[in-house]
Short mmCIF file of C-alpha atoms in Angstrom, two decimals:
data_model
loop_
_atom_site.label_atom_id
_atom_site.label_comp_id
_atom_site.label_asym_id
_atom_site.label_seq_id
_atom_site.Cartn_x
_atom_site.Cartn_y
_atom_site.Cartn_z
CA UNK Z 231 25.55 6.87 -20.86
CA UNK Z 232 25.34 10.99 -20.68
CA UNK Z 233 21.78 11.85 -20.41
CA UNK Z 234 21.54 13.93 -23.20
CA UNK Z 235 22.63 10.86 -25.35
CA UNK Z 236 19.05 9.04 -24.33
CA UNK Z 237 17.32 12.09 -24.34
CA UNK Z 238 18.48 12.26 -27.61
CA UNK Z 239 17.68 8.73 -28.58
CA UNK Z 240 14.10 9.38 -27.38
CA UNK Z 241 13.90 12.11 -29.55
CA UNK Z 242 14.60 10.44 -32.74
CA UNK Z 243 12.12 7.81 -31.82
CA UNK Z 244 9.67 10.21 -31.50
CA UNK Z 245 10.34 11.95 -34.54
CA UNK Z 246 10.63 8.71 -36.82
CA UNK Z 247 7.65 7.48 -35.73
CA UNK Z 248 5.65 10.70 -36.77
CA UNK Z 249 7.43 10.62 -40.03
CA UNK Z 250 6.49 7.06 -40.46
CA UNK Z 251 2.74 7.80 -39.54
CA UNK Z 252 2.49 10.91 -41.54
CA UNK Z 253 3.87 8.78 -44.78
CA UNK Z 254 3.77 9.57 -47.91
CA UNK Z 255 1.22 11.20 -49.43
CA UNK Z 256 0.44 12.73 -46.15
CA UNK Z 257 0.79 15.98 -47.28
CA UNK Z 258 3.69 17.15 -45.74
CA UNK Z 259 6.91 16.45 -47.44
CA UNK Z 260 5.84 13.79 -49.34
CA UNK Z 261 9.29 12.77 -51.18
CA UNK Z 262 11.37 12.47 -47.84
CA UNK Z 263 9.24 11.74 -45.19
CA UNK Z 264 9.79 7.85 -45.59
CA UNK Z 265 13.46 7.98 -46.03
CA UNK Z 266 14.34 10.27 -43.21
CA UNK Z 267 12.17 8.57 -41.02
CA UNK Z 268 14.17 5.12 -41.89
CA UNK Z 269 17.49 6.94 -41.68
CA UNK Z 270 16.53 8.31 -38.17
CA UNK Z 271 15.24 4.99 -37.12
CA UNK Z 272 18.76 3.80 -38.12
CA UNK Z 273 20.39 6.59 -36.12
CA UNK Z 274 17.95 5.22 -33.07
CA UNK Z 275 19.33 2.03 -33.59
CA UNK Z 276 22.35 2.63 -33.16
CA UNK Z 277 21.69 4.80 -29.64
CA UNK Z 278 20.06 1.58 -28.37
CA UNK Z 279 23.54 -0.53 -28.77
CA UNK Z 280 25.20 2.34 -26.88
CA UNK Z 281 22.26 2.14 -24.24
CA UNK Z 282 21.40 -1.37 -23.98
CA UNK Z 283 24.15 -2.58 -22.34
CA UNK Z 284 24.32 -2.05 -18.13
CA UNK Z 285 28.09 -3.02 -17.70
CA UNK Z 286 29.18 -4.85 -15.03
CA UNK Z 287 28.00 -2.30 -12.41
CA UNK Z 288 24.77 -2.72 -14.15
CA UNK Z 289 24.44 -6.48 -13.04
CA UNK Z 290 23.82 -5.65 -9.23
CA UNK Z 291 21.28 -2.69 -9.44
CA UNK Z 292 17.46 -2.15 -9.91
CA UNK Z 293 14.65 0.11 -10.31
CA UNK Z 294 11.57 0.09 -8.01
CA UNK Z 295 8.81 2.01 -9.74
CA UNK Z 296 5.41 3.31 -8.39
CA UNK Z 297 3.06 6.16 -9.41
CA UNK Z 298 2.20 6.53 -5.93
CA UNK Z 299 3.12 7.64 -2.32
CA UNK Z 300 6.97 6.33 -1.93
CA UNK Z 301 6.30 6.51 2.13
CA UNK Z 302 2.73 4.94 1.76
CA UNK Z 303 3.62 1.95 -0.71
CA UNK Z 304 5.09 -0.40 1.77
CA UNK Z 305 5.54 -3.75 -0.48
CA UNK Z 306 7.33 -1.53 -2.71
CA UNK Z 307 9.66 -0.02 0.65
CA UNK Z 308 9.91 -3.99 1.09
CA UNK Z 309 11.40 -4.61 -2.06
CA UNK Z 310 13.65 -2.19 -1.85
CA UNK Z 311 15.22 -3.36 1.29
CA UNK Z 312 15.49 -6.85 0.11
CA UNK Z 313 17.25 -6.13 -3.03
CA UNK Z 314 19.73 -3.57 -1.06
CA UNK Z 315 20.04 -6.55 1.48
CA UNK Z 316 21.08 -8.76 -0.96
CA UNK Z 317 23.65 -6.43 -2.55
CA UNK Z 318 21.74 -4.21 -5.31
CA UNK Z 319 22.00 -0.69 -5.58
CA UNK Z 320 18.47 0.46 -5.42
CA UNK Z 321 16.91 3.59 -7.72
CA UNK Z 322 13.56 3.74 -5.57
CA UNK Z 323 11.09 6.04 -7.89
CA UNK Z 324 8.21 7.60 -7.51
CA UNK Z 325 5.60 10.23 -5.68
CA UNK Z 326 6.45 12.06 -2.52
CA UNK Z 327 4.57 12.44 0.31
CA UNK Z 328 4.45 10.41 3.56
CA UNK Z 329 8.25 9.75 4.70
CA UNK Z 330 9.46 6.30 4.39
CA UNK Z 331 10.58 4.42 7.65
CA UNK Z 332 14.24 5.35 8.43
CA UNK Z 333 15.32 1.64 7.44
CA UNK Z 334 15.05 2.65 3.83
CA UNK Z 335 16.59 6.18 4.69
CA UNK Z 336 19.64 5.50 5.73
CA UNK Z 337 19.89 2.50 3.53
CA UNK Z 338 23.23 3.13 1.48
CA UNK Z 339 22.56 1.16 -1.26
CA UNK Z 340 18.73 2.68 -1.75
CA UNK Z 341 18.69 6.36 -3.18
CA UNK Z 342 15.29 7.51 -3.40
CA UNK Z 343 14.57 9.70 -6.50
CA UNK Z 344 11.04 11.51 -6.65
CA UNK Z 345 9.06 12.86 -9.47
CA UNK Z 346 6.53 15.54 -9.50
CA UNK Z 347 2.67 13.83 -9.05
CA UNK Z 348 0.47 15.15 -11.85
CA UNK Z 349 -2.83 17.51 -10.54
CA UNK Z 350 -5.71 17.98 -13.30
CA UNK Z 351 -6.52 21.13 -12.63
CA UNK Z 352 -7.44 22.17 -15.93
CA UNK Z 353 -10.90 23.52 -16.84
CA UNK Z 354 -11.24 22.94 -20.21
CA UNK Z 355 -12.00 19.72 -22.47
CA UNK Z 356 -13.28 16.69 -21.46
CA UNK Z 357 -12.90 14.45 -18.69
CA UNK Z 358 -11.15 12.14 -21.72
CA UNK Z 359 -8.85 14.81 -22.94
CA UNK Z 360 -7.56 16.28 -19.09
CA UNK Z 361 -7.03 12.32 -18.66
CA UNK Z 362 -5.01 12.31 -21.93
CA UNK Z 363 -2.59 15.17 -20.92
CA UNK Z 364 -2.23 13.57 -17.54
CA UNK Z 365 -0.52 10.82 -19.40
CA UNK Z 366 1.22 12.48 -21.76
CA UNK Z 367 2.63 14.70 -19.27
CA UNK Z 368 3.60 11.40 -17.18
CA UNK Z 369 5.05 9.15 -20.16
CA UNK Z 370 7.41 12.16 -20.44
CA UNK Z 371 8.62 12.16 -16.68
CA UNK Z 372 8.98 8.45 -16.32
CA UNK Z 373 10.77 8.43 -19.87
CA UNK Z 374 12.87 11.09 -18.57
CA UNK Z 375 13.68 9.52 -14.89
CA UNK Z 376 14.43 6.20 -15.97
CA UNK Z 377 16.71 7.45 -18.90
CA UNK Z 378 18.39 9.74 -16.56
CA UNK Z 379 19.22 6.52 -13.91
CA UNK Z 380 22.08 4.04 -14.02
CA UNK Z 381 21.00 1.37 -15.97
CA UNK Z 382 19.83 -1.23 -14.12
CA UNK Z 383 19.32 -5.13 -14.61
CA UNK Z 384 16.08 -5.00 -12.80
CA UNK Z 385 12.68 -2.65 -13.11
CA UNK Z 386 10.20 -3.76 -10.59
CA UNK Z 387 6.82 -1.88 -11.22
CA UNK Z 388 3.61 -2.02 -9.27
CA UNK Z 389 0.10 -2.17 -10.58
CA UNK Z 390 -1.50 -0.19 -10.11
CA UNK Z 391 -1.41 2.20 -11.42
CA UNK Z 392 0.02 0.51 -14.78
CA UNK Z 393 -1.05 3.66 -17.30
CA UNK Z 394 0.81 4.43 -18.49
CA UNK Z 395 3.94 2.83 -16.78
CA UNK Z 396 3.58 -0.25 -17.91
CA UNK Z 397 4.25 0.70 -21.50
CA UNK Z 398 6.65 3.44 -20.48
CA UNK Z 399 9.16 0.84 -18.93
CA UNK Z 400 8.47 -1.79 -20.99
CA UNK Z 401 9.98 0.36 -23.62
CA UNK Z 402 12.82 1.70 -21.78
CA UNK Z 403 13.56 -2.04 -20.78
CA UNK Z 404 14.00 -2.79 -23.76
CA UNK Z 405 16.32 0.17 -24.81
CA UNK Z 406 18.54 -0.67 -21.80
CA UNK Z 407 18.93 -4.71 -21.74
CA UNK Z 408 16.70 -4.46 -18.21
CA UNK Z 409 14.30 -7.41 -17.40
CA UNK Z 410 11.34 -6.37 -16.22
CA UNK Z 411 8.97 -7.61 -13.34
CA UNK Z 412 5.61 -6.43 -12.82
CA UNK Z 413 4.04 -6.71 -8.94
CA UNK Z 414 0.14 -7.18 -9.34
CA UNK Z 415 -1.19 -5.75 -6.61
CA UNK Z 416 -4.55 -5.46 -8.17
CA UNK Z 417 -6.37 -4.57 -11.55
CA UNK Z 418 -6.10 -0.71 -12.34
CA UNK Z 419 -9.11 -0.94 -14.01
CA UNK Z 420 -11.31 -2.38 -11.51
CA UNK Z 421 -10.14 0.58 -8.90
CA UNK Z 422 -10.77 3.10 -11.78
CA UNK Z 423 -15.01 1.47 -12.38
CA UNK Z 424 -15.44 2.44 -8.75
CA UNK Z 425 -15.54 6.44 -9.69
CA UNK Z 426 -16.41 5.81 -13.77
CA UNK Z 427 -18.70 2.62 -14.21
CA UNK Z 428 -17.32 -0.18 -15.69
CA UNK Z 429 -18.66 0.73 -19.02
CA UNK Z 430 -16.90 3.95 -19.38
CA UNK Z 431 -13.98 5.12 -22.36
CA UNK Z 432 -11.43 5.15 -19.69
CA UNK Z 433 -12.10 2.02 -17.74
CA UNK Z 434 -12.42 0.60 -21.03
CA UNK Z 435 -9.45 1.72 -22.40
CA UNK Z 436 -7.28 0.96 -18.87
CA UNK Z 437 -8.90 -2.73 -18.99
CA UNK Z 438 -7.26 -3.02 -22.88
CA UNK Z 439 -3.66 -1.54 -21.82
CA UNK Z 440 -3.40 -3.57 -18.75
CA UNK Z 441 -4.40 -6.73 -20.52
CA UNK Z 442 -2.35 -6.20 -23.73
CA UNK Z 443 1.08 -4.82 -22.32
CA UNK Z 444 0.55 -6.59 -18.97
CA UNK Z 445 1.72 -9.13 -21.24
CA UNK Z 446 5.12 -7.86 -21.99
CA UNK Z 447 6.58 -8.20 -18.51
CA UNK Z 448 9.54 -10.77 -18.43
CA UNK Z 449 8.18 -11.96 -14.88
CA UNK Z 450 5.72 -11.00 -12.31
CA UNK Z 451 4.67 -10.86 -8.93
CA UNK Z 452 0.85 -10.99 -7.50
CA UNK Z 453 -0.15 -11.16 -4.06
CA UNK Z 454 -2.66 -14.26 -3.69
CA UNK Z 455 -3.42 -17.83 -5.28
CA UNK Z 456 -6.15 -16.20 -6.37
CA UNK Z 457 -5.09 -13.39 -8.62
CA UNK Z 458 -2.25 -15.97 -9.93
CA UNK Z 459 -5.39 -18.16 -11.46
CA UNK Z 460 -6.85 -15.42 -12.92
CA UNK Z 461 -4.07 -13.88 -14.28
CA UNK Z 462 -2.67 -17.31 -15.44
CA UNK Z 463 -6.80 -18.22 -17.16
CA UNK Z 464 -7.78 -14.73 -18.41
CA UNK Z 465 -4.90 -12.99 -18.87
CA UNK Z 466 -2.44 -15.63 -20.13
CA UNK Z 467 0.09 -13.96 -17.93
CA UNK Z 468 2.55 -17.14 -15.76
CA UNK Z 469 2.71 -15.11 -12.15
CA UNK Z 470 4.27 -16.34 -8.77
CA UNK Z 471 2.45 -15.41 -5.65
CA UNK Z 472 4.19 -13.43 -3.26
CA UNK Z 473 2.50 -13.18 -0.19
CA UNK Z 474 2.37 -10.13 1.64
CA UNK Z 475 4.78 -10.98 5.16
CA UNK Z 476 5.25 -8.60 7.81
CA UNK Z 477 8.62 -6.82 7.82
CA UNK Z 478 9.99 -6.91 11.47
CA UNK Z 479 9.28 -3.36 12.86
CA UNK Z 480 5.67 -4.62 12.96
CA UNK Z 481 5.48 -6.92 16.54
CA UNK Z 482 4.51 -6.73 19.80
CA UNK Z 483 4.97 -3.45 21.43
CA UNK Z 484 6.32 -3.71 25.55
CA UNK Z 485 4.28 -1.51 28.14
CA UNK Z 486 6.55 1.31 28.22
CA UNK Z 487 6.70 2.18 24.56
CA UNK Z 488 3.41 1.79 24.76
CA UNK Z 489 3.04 4.15 27.42
CA UNK Z 490 5.35 6.84 25.96
CA UNK Z 491 3.22 6.94 22.36
CA UNK Z 492 -0.16 7.40 24.09
CA UNK Z 493 1.70 9.96 26.14
CA UNK Z 494 2.83 11.71 22.65
CA UNK Z 495 -0.33 11.14 20.81
CA UNK Z 496 -2.58 12.65 24.31
CA UNK Z 497 -0.57 15.84 23.23
CA UNK Z 498 -2.91 15.92 20.21
CA UNK Z 499 -5.83 13.77 20.41
CA UNK Z 500 -8.36 14.04 24.04
CA UNK Z 501 -9.54 9.91 23.85
CA UNK Z 502 -5.87 9.29 24.74
CA UNK Z 503 -5.73 11.71 27.71
CA UNK Z 504 -6.13 10.33 31.26
CA UNK Z 505 -9.62 10.26 32.77
CA UNK Z 506 -8.19 10.99 36.26
CA UNK Z 507 -8.99 14.41 38.14
CA UNK Z 508 -6.01 14.22 40.19
CA UNK Z 509 -2.90 12.47 38.78
CA UNK Z 510 0.14 12.21 41.99
CA UNK Z 511 3.43 14.33 40.84
CA UNK Z 512 5.35 10.98 40.89
CA UNK Z 513 3.16 9.73 38.59
CA UNK Z 514 2.94 10.28 34.62
CA UNK Z 515 -1.24 9.09 33.06
CA UNK Z 516 -2.67 8.16 29.44
CA UNK Z 517 -5.84 6.85 29.18
CA UNK Z 518 -4.02 3.42 29.07
CA UNK Z 519 -0.99 3.53 30.83
CA UNK Z 520 0.63 4.84 34.35
CA UNK Z 521 4.33 5.63 34.64
CA UNK Z 522 5.44 5.67 38.02
CA UNK Z 523 8.87 8.17 37.48
CA UNK Z 524 10.47 6.96 40.92
CA UNK Z 525 10.96 2.91 39.72
CA UNK Z 526 10.31 3.65 35.98
CA UNK Z 527 7.62 0.95 35.47
CA UNK Z 528 4.83 1.15 33.91
CA UNK Z 529 1.48 -0.75 34.43
CA UNK Z 530 -2.04 -1.05 32.60
CA UNK Z 531 -5.06 1.76 34.15
CA UNK Z 532 -7.34 -0.10 35.79
CA UNK Z 533 -10.62 0.19 33.97
CA UNK Z 534 -8.93 1.11 30.69
CA UNK Z 535 -10.87 1.08 27.87
CA UNK Z 536 -10.14 -1.31 24.60
CA UNK Z 537 -8.14 0.26 21.83
CA UNK Z 538 -9.92 -0.15 18.50
CA UNK Z 539 -7.75 0.54 15.37
CA UNK Z 540 -8.30 0.56 12.06
CA UNK Z 541 -6.27 2.32 9.22
CA UNK Z 542 -7.06 3.37 5.74
CA UNK Z 543 -6.94 5.29 2.52
CA UNK Z 544 -9.90 6.78 2.91
CA UNK Z 545 -11.46 5.95 -0.56
CA UNK Z 546 -14.16 4.28 -2.38
CA UNK Z 547 -12.87 0.67 -1.63
CA UNK Z 548 -13.49 0.99 1.52
CA UNK Z 549 -17.31 1.71 3.66
CA UNK Z 550 -16.66 3.20 7.28
CA UNK Z 551 -20.17 3.47 7.80
CA UNK Z 552 -20.58 -0.35 8.50
CA UNK Z 553 -17.85 0.90 11.46
CA UNK Z 554 -19.91 3.97 12.58
CA UNK Z 555 -23.52 1.76 12.38
CA UNK Z 556 -21.62 -1.30 14.54
CA UNK Z 557 -20.14 1.58 16.91
CA UNK Z 558 -23.94 2.73 17.43
CA UNK Z 559 -24.91 -0.41 18.48
CA UNK Z 560 -21.66 -0.67 20.69
CA UNK Z 561 -22.99 1.92 22.23
CA UNK Z 562 -26.48 0.81 22.47
CA UNK Z 563 -25.34 -2.74 24.37
CA UNK Z 564 -23.66 -0.27 27.18
CA UNK Z 565 -26.45 2.34 27.39
CA UNK Z 566 -29.22 -0.87 27.84
CA UNK Z 567 -27.05 -2.52 30.76
CA UNK Z 568 -24.55 -4.84 29.21
CA UNK Z 569 -21.00 -4.56 30.79
CA UNK Z 570 -18.45 -3.67 28.10
CA UNK Z 571 -15.84 -1.66 28.00
CA UNK Z 572 -15.71 2.15 26.76
CA UNK Z 573 -14.22 2.14 23.45
CA UNK Z 574 -11.08 4.58 21.63
CA UNK Z 575 -11.08 3.44 17.77
CA UNK Z 576 -8.57 5.31 16.38
CA UNK Z 577 -8.04 5.28 12.98
CA UNK Z 578 -5.30 5.93 11.21
CA UNK Z 579 -4.31 7.12 7.28
CA UNK Z 580 -4.63 10.17 4.76
CA UNK Z 581 -7.30 9.82 1.98
CA UNK Z 582 -10.26 11.87 -0.44
CA UNK Z 583 -13.13 10.71 1.77
CA UNK Z 584 -11.47 11.49 5.03
CA UNK Z 585 -13.57 14.89 5.65
CA UNK Z 586 -16.64 13.33 4.59
CA UNK Z 587 -16.20 10.32 7.03
CA UNK Z 588 -14.40 13.27 9.55
CA UNK Z 589 -18.34 15.05 9.26
CA UNK Z 590 -20.43 12.27 10.19
CA UNK Z 591 -18.06 11.08 12.74
CA UNK Z 592 -18.98 14.77 14.53
CA UNK Z 593 -22.44 14.28 14.03
CA UNK Z 594 -22.36 11.15 16.41
CA UNK Z 595 -23.08 12.09 19.97
CA UNK Z 596 -21.64 9.26 21.71
CA UNK Z 597 -20.87 8.98 25.49
CA UNK Z 598 -18.91 5.31 25.72
CA UNK Z 599 -17.58 5.62 21.76
CA UNK Z 600 -14.68 8.00 21.48
CA UNK Z 601 -13.38 8.13 17.47
CA UNK Z 602 -9.80 10.01 16.68
CA UNK Z 603 -8.70 9.97 12.65
CA UNK Z 604 -5.17 10.75 12.81
CA UNK Z 605 -1.91 10.40 10.62
CA UNK Z 606 1.16 8.61 12.11
CA UNK Z 607 4.93 8.79 10.60
CA UNK Z 608 6.40 5.90 9.95
CA UNK Z 609 8.45 5.01 13.25
CA UNK Z 610 4.61 5.38 15.11
CA UNK Z 611 2.57 3.44 13.11
CA UNK Z 612 3.61 -0.02 13.87
CA UNK Z 613 3.92 1.00 17.53
CA UNK Z 614 0.27 1.85 17.85
CA UNK Z 615 -0.95 -1.69 16.25
CA UNK Z 616 1.09 -3.62 18.56
CA UNK Z 617 -0.37 -1.53 21.62
CA UNK Z 618 -3.95 -2.61 20.07
CA UNK Z 619 -6.68 -4.78 21.37
CA UNK Z 620 -8.12 -5.34 18.06
CA UNK Z 621 -7.78 -4.37 14.22
CA UNK Z 622 -10.76 -3.86 11.58
CA UNK Z 623 -10.61 -3.92 8.36
CA UNK Z 624 -13.26 -2.62 6.05
CA UNK Z 625 -10.98 -3.10 2.75
CA UNK Z 626 -13.29 -4.75 0.00
CA UNK Z 627 -10.89 -5.64 -3.07
CA UNK Z 628 -12.38 -4.06 -6.34
CA UNK Z 629 -11.08 -7.47 -8.02
CA UNK Z 630 -12.16 -9.55 -5.07
CA UNK Z 631 -8.61 -10.73 -6.19
CA UNK Z 632 -6.28 -8.89 -3.57
CA UNK Z 633 -5.24 -8.89 0.27
CA UNK Z 634 -5.10 -6.16 2.57
CA UNK Z 635 -1.65 -5.06 3.43
CA UNK Z 636 -2.76 -3.43 7.06
CA UNK Z 637 -4.17 -6.59 8.15
CA UNK Z 638 -0.80 -8.79 7.62
CA UNK Z 639 0.73 -5.74 9.33
CA UNK Z 640 -1.59 -6.35 12.15
CA UNK Z 641 -1.22 -9.49 12.44
CA UNK Z 642 2.74 -9.00 12.13
CA UNK Z 643 2.12 -7.49 15.85
CA UNK Z 644 -0.37 -10.34 17.20
CA UNK Z 645 -3.35 -8.01 16.49
CA UNK Z 646 -6.46 -10.05 15.88
CA UNK Z 647 -8.83 -8.30 13.19
CA UNK Z 648 -12.42 -8.17 12.50
CA UNK Z 649 -12.68 -7.96 8.50
CA UNK Z 650 -15.33 -7.56 5.84
CA UNK Z 651 -16.12 -10.63 3.93
CA UNK Z 652 -15.03 -10.61 0.36
CA UNK Z 653 -13.58 -13.18 -2.11
CA UNK Z 654 -10.21 -14.42 -1.23
CA UNK Z 655 -10.08 -13.04 2.23
CA UNK Z 656 -9.85 -16.88 3.76
CA UNK Z 657 -6.32 -17.03 2.54
CA UNK Z 658 -4.86 -14.43 5.01
CA UNK Z 659 -7.96 -14.40 7.58
CA UNK Z 660 -8.85 -17.67 9.34
CA UNK Z 661 -12.59 -17.30 10.66
CA UNK Z 662 -12.63 -17.74 14.25
CA UNK Z 663 -9.00 -18.68 14.84
CA UNK Z 664 -6.95 -15.23 14.01
CA UNK Z 665 -10.28 -13.03 14.00
CA UNK Z 666 -13.53 -12.67 12.36
CA UNK Z 667 -14.92 -12.07 9.37
CA UNK Z 668 -18.58 -10.00 8.64
CA UNK Z 669 -20.93 -9.34 6.19
CA UNK Z 670 -22.58 -6.43 8.13
CA UNK Z 671 -22.70 -3.86 10.33
CA UNK Z 672 -24.69 -5.52 12.90
CA UNK Z 673 -22.33 -8.81 12.33
CA UNK Z 674 -19.66 -6.46 13.83
CA UNK Z 675 -21.26 -4.77 16.21
CA UNK Z 676 -22.05 -8.38 17.03
CA UNK Z 677 -18.70 -9.14 17.31
CA UNK Z 678 -16.87 -6.00 19.05
CA UNK Z 679 -19.37 -7.28 21.75
CA UNK Z 680 -18.18 -10.81 21.96
CA UNK Z 681 -14.31 -9.95 21.64
CA UNK Z 682 -15.01 -7.42 24.10
CA UNK Z 683 -17.07 -8.80 26.92
CA UNK Z 684 -14.02 -9.50 29.74
CA UNK Z 685 -11.39 -8.67 26.90
CA UNK Z 686 -8.29 -8.77 29.33
CA UNK Z 687 -8.71 -12.02 30.51
CA UNK Z 688 -6.25 -14.42 28.23
CA UNK Z 689 -8.74 -17.31 28.03
CA UNK Z 690 -11.03 -14.59 26.64
CA UNK Z 691 -12.48 -15.55 22.55
CA UNK Z 692 -9.86 -12.02 22.20
CA UNK Z 693 -7.01 -13.49 24.16
CA UNK Z 694 -7.37 -17.07 22.41
CA UNK Z 695 -6.89 -15.20 18.62
CA UNK Z 696 -3.89 -13.54 20.25
CA UNK Z 697 -2.45 -16.55 21.48
CA UNK Z 698 -3.05 -18.13 18.21
CA UNK Z 699 -1.79 -15.46 16.29
CA UNK Z 700 1.66 -15.49 18.12
CA UNK Z 701 2.05 -19.69 18.13
CA UNK Z 702 1.50 -19.25 14.34
CA UNK Z 703 4.90 -17.57 13.36
CA UNK Z 704 4.12 -16.20 10.15
CA UNK Z 705 6.77 -16.44 8.01
CA UNK Z 706 8.57 -12.86 7.79
CA UNK Z 707 9.10 -10.76 4.59
CA UNK Z 708 12.95 -11.55 4.17
CA UNK Z 709 12.13 -15.39 4.32
CA UNK Z 710 9.51 -15.17 1.91
CA UNK Z 711 11.15 -12.64 -0.44
CA UNK Z 712 14.18 -14.85 -0.76
CA UNK Z 713 12.50 -17.81 -1.24
CA UNK Z 714 9.87 -16.46 -4.37
CA UNK Z 715 11.83 -13.20 -5.58
CA UNK Z 716 15.27 -13.66 -5.37
CA UNK Z 717 15.52 -16.75 -7.80
CA UNK Z 718 14.06 -14.96 -10.51
CA UNK Z 719 17.07 -12.82 -10.33
CA UNK Z 720 19.69 -15.25 -10.01
CA UNK Z 721 18.04 -17.58 -13.03
CA UNK Z 722 18.35 -14.50 -15.25
CA UNK Z 723 22.21 -13.88 -14.58
#
């Protein structure tokens, strides 16, 4: 269907709705207001019938929508890859930003359509007014984009953010005869409450919106059993739990690849540079590895530091002061004479609070702890995770019902994790089996001390956790998706 026809349809609906709202007695063309509205609605219904049927080709088309950075939306990227693997032509819609993994970029069945992120730079009006303008513009953007693409059989939407995407996508699905599937990662209103407080009007509107429009989807996915139960009891929404699982790119990294990445990082980050004052001409060294150029063999550096990894979006739901205080205690352990390795702490990610925490980090006068904040390409991130000794997760769910994807990725790389405690974390992190759960910076400092004591020994606590992860053989994303999501698609055909 031509784009002009779709846009004409939207215009018909908008104008007729305005006329009906004005109605007789509005003072504006009262004699023709009602009849004109009904005539326009009739024309809209005719256009609807033309737009609805996706046709035979459309039965193998899907749209995946996220009002966020496409490259930093791993679950939706995984949905796209799984749909393509099962024969669907996929249109992936979202904001530009981080470059998606090459598996997505090189897939001929996946077409990425970027929309421009709306920045609220207005200096006038209340915050509610400014937010309303942003929502209005986003609504037009989503409508235009979803009506421009070929009609899909299924539309997958990530929530949050769901305002205004849930309602707009539902309407477009009605117009185009598409099945609407919401993937619940969390609740948007709980994230907004971190900034505005629970009782702010914007938060209350967002809560009502998610409750009302969330019920209109054809199918629902969620990330934990706890969220599934909450959706059922409090929202009257029936959802299916699709646990995040590591994709095949997350795995243990061979020493050769570790050295290559460390050498690359050493160009920009001092903690990855070799500590040796003299390096023979036939050797190449980093802080962690040594390459014998003559033989091509890579070995770990004797007395190397431990590598502690964390990833973050630098938002309010992750308190990195907990980690900084724990690292201060760890430094104190070493200065007091306890035998522990020096530590390189690499924190990956981008976000609004990064500059704030970088200032705090720069004020620290560590001798044995070296911290660097960095951003990695999609191909380098799993290599770094597979090279680490321990991961730290500071994610605290705003709803208490979602699980951190970063831990899933770490487990895929057989990287044990220390994670801050919240309601349903036990669905992923098994305390004293694949990692440890802490409640305070003091707890975390004690865990770092325990795990990095003799950390290179396979019989140490850290070695046991790593061995348990290797033996557990986590279910991979493809297998999980085929068992959970694919039946939803085949059942509706």
